[in-house]
XYZ file of N, CA and C in Angstrom:
276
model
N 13.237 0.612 13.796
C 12.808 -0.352 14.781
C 14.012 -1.105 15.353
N 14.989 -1.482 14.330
C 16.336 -2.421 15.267
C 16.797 -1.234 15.913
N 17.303 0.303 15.100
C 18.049 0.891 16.093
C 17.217 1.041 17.599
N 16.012 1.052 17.694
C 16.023 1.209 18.981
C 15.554 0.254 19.980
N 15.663 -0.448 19.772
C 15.783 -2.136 19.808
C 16.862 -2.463 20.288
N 18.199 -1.947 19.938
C 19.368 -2.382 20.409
C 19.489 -1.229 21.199
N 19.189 -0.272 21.323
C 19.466 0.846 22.534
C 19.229 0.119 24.080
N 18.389 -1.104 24.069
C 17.783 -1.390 25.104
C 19.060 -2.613 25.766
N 19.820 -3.097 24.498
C 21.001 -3.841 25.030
C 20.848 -5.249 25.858
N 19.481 -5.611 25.680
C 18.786 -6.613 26.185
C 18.433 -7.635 25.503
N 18.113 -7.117 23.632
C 17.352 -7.363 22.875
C 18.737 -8.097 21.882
N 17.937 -9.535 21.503
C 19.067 -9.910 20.179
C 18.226 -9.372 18.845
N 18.916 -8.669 18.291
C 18.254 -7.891 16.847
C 18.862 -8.156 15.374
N 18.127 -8.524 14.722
C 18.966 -8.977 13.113
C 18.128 -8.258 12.447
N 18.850 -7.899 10.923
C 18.614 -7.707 9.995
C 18.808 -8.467 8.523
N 17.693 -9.161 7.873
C 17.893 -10.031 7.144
C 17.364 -10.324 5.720
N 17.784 -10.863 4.568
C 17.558 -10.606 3.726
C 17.314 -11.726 2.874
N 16.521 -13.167 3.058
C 17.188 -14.529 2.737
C 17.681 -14.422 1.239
N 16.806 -13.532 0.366
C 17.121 -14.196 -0.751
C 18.759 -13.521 -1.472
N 19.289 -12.599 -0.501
C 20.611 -12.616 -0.966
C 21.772 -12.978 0.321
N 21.282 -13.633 1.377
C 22.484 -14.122 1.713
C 21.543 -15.590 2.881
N 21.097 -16.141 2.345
C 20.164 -17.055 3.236
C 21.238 -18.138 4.272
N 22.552 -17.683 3.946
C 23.280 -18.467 5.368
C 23.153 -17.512 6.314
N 22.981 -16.324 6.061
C 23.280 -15.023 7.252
C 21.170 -14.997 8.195
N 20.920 -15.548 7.142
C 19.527 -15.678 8.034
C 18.772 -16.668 8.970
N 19.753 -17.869 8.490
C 19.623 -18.919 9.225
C 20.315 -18.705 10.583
N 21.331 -18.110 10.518
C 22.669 -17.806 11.777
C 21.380 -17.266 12.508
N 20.501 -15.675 11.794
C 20.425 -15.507 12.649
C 18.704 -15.562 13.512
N 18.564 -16.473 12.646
C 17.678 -16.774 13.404
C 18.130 -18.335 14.205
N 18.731 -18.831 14.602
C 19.499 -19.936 15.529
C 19.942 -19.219 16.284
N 20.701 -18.232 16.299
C 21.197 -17.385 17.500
C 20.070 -17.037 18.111
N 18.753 -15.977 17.351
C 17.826 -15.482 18.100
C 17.224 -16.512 19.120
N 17.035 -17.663 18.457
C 16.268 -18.865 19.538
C 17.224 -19.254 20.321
N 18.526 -19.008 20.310
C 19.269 -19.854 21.668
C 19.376 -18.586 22.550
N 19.012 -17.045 22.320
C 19.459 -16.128 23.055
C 18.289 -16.012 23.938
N 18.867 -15.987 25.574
C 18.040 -16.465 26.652
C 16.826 -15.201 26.404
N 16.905 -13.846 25.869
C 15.786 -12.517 26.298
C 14.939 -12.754 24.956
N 14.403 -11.263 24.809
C 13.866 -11.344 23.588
C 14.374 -11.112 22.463
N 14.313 -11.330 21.111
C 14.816 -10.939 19.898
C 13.612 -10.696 19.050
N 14.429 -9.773 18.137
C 13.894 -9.201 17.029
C 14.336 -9.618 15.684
N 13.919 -10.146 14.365
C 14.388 -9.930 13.606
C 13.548 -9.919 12.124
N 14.339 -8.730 11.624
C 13.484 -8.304 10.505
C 13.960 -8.077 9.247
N 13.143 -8.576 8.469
C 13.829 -9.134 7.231
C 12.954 -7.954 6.088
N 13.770 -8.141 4.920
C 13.220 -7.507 4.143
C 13.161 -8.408 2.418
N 11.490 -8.232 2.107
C 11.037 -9.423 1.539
C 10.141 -8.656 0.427
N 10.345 -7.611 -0.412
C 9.064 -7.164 -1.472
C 8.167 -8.227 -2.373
N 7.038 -7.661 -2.349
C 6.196 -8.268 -3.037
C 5.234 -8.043 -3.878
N 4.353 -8.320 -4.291
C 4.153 -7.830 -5.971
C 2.873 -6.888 -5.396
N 2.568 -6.991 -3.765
C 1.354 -5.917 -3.646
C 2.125 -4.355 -3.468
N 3.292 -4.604 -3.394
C 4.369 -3.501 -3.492
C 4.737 -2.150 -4.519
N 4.341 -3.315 -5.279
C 4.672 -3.450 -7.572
C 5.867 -3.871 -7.641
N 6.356 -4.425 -7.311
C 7.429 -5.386 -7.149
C 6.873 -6.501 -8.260
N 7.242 -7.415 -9.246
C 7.321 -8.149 -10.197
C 7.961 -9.677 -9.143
N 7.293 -10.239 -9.082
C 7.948 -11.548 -8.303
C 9.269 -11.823 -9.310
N 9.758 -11.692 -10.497
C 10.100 -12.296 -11.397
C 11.653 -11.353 -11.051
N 11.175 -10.351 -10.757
C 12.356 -9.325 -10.105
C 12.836 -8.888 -8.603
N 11.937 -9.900 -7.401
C 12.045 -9.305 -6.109
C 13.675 -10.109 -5.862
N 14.266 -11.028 -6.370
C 15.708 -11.391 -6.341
C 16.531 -10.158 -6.560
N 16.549 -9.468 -7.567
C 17.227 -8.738 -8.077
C 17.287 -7.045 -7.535
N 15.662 -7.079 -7.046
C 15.855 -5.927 -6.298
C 16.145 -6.328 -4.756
N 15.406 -7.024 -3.838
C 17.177 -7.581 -2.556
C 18.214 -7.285 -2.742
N 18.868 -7.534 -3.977
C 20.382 -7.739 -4.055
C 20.783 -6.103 -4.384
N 20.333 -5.472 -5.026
C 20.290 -3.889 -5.318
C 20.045 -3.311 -3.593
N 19.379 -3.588 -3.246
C 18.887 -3.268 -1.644
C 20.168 -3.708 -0.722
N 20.274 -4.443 -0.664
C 21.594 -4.702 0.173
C 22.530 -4.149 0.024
N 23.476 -4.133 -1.412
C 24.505 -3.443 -2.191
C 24.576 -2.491 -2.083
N 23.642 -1.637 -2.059
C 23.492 -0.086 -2.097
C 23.411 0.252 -0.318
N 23.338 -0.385 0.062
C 23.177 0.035 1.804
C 21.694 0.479 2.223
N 21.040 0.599 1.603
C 19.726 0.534 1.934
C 19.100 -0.045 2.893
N 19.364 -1.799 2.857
C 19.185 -2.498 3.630
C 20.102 -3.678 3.989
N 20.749 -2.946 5.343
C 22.486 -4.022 5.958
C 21.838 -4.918 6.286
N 22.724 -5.683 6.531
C 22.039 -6.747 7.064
C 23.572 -7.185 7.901
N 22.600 -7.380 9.336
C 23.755 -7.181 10.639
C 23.230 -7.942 11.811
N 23.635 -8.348 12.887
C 23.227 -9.133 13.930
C 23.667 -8.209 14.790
N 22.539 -8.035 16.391
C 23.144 -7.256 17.487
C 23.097 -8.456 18.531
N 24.037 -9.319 19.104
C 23.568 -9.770 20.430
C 24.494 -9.760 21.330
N 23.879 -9.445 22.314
C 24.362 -8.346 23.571
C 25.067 -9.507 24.559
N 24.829 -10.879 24.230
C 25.293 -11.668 24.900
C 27.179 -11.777 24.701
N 27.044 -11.223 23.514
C 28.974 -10.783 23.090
C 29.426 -9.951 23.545
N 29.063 -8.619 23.971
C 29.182 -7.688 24.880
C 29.817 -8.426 25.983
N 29.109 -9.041 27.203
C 29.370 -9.562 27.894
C 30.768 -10.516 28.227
N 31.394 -10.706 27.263
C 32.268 -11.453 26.802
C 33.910 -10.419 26.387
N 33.626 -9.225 26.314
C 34.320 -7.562 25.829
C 34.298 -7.618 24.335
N 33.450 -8.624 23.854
C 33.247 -8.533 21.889
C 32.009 -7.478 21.748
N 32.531 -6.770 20.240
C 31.606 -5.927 19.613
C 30.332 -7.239 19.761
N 29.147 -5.927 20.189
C 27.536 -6.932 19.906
C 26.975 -6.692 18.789
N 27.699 -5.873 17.984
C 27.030 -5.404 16.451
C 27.560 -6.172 15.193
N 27.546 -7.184 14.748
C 28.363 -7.495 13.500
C 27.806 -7.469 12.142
N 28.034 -6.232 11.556
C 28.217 -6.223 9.978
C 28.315 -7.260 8.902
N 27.044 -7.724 8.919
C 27.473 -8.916 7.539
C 27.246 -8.822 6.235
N 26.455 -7.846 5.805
C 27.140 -6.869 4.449
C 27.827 -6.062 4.379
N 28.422 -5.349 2.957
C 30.019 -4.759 2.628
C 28.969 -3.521 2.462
């Protein structure tokens, strides 16, 4: 859904994860609301209707992220405009 989301180059798109990096989700959702078009952003949040163990959905996020499973990245196209990358990588 983000990749083609950002194909459209219109769209501010995040990927987010609060419970392992909850400054990177705040960014981006403040960016999404100041960015004049539409945005997207989608987070990834398991839960025990999953079988996910609430007692463990910390621990599997952080496995999820780490492993690349789920990046977590901001696209806004308003940096483009500017000659900056609109994609920035905020997991390793």
């Amino acid at each position: 859904l983000c990749r083609l989301a950002m194909t459209y180059k219109t769209v501010y798109v995040a990927s987010i994860c609060v419970h392992v990096n909850p400054q990177q989700a705040v960014r981006a959702m403040l960016e999404a609301d100041a960015y004049p078009g539409p945005s997207l952003i989608v987070a990834y949040s398991p839960c025990i209707s999953q079988g996910y163990a609430m007692a463990e959905s910390i621990q599997h996020c952080q496995l999820a992220v780490d492993s690349g499973y789920w990046p977590l990245f901001r696209y806004n196209p308003e940096l483009a405009a500017s000659g900056n990358n609109p994609f920035q990588l905020d997991s390793k």
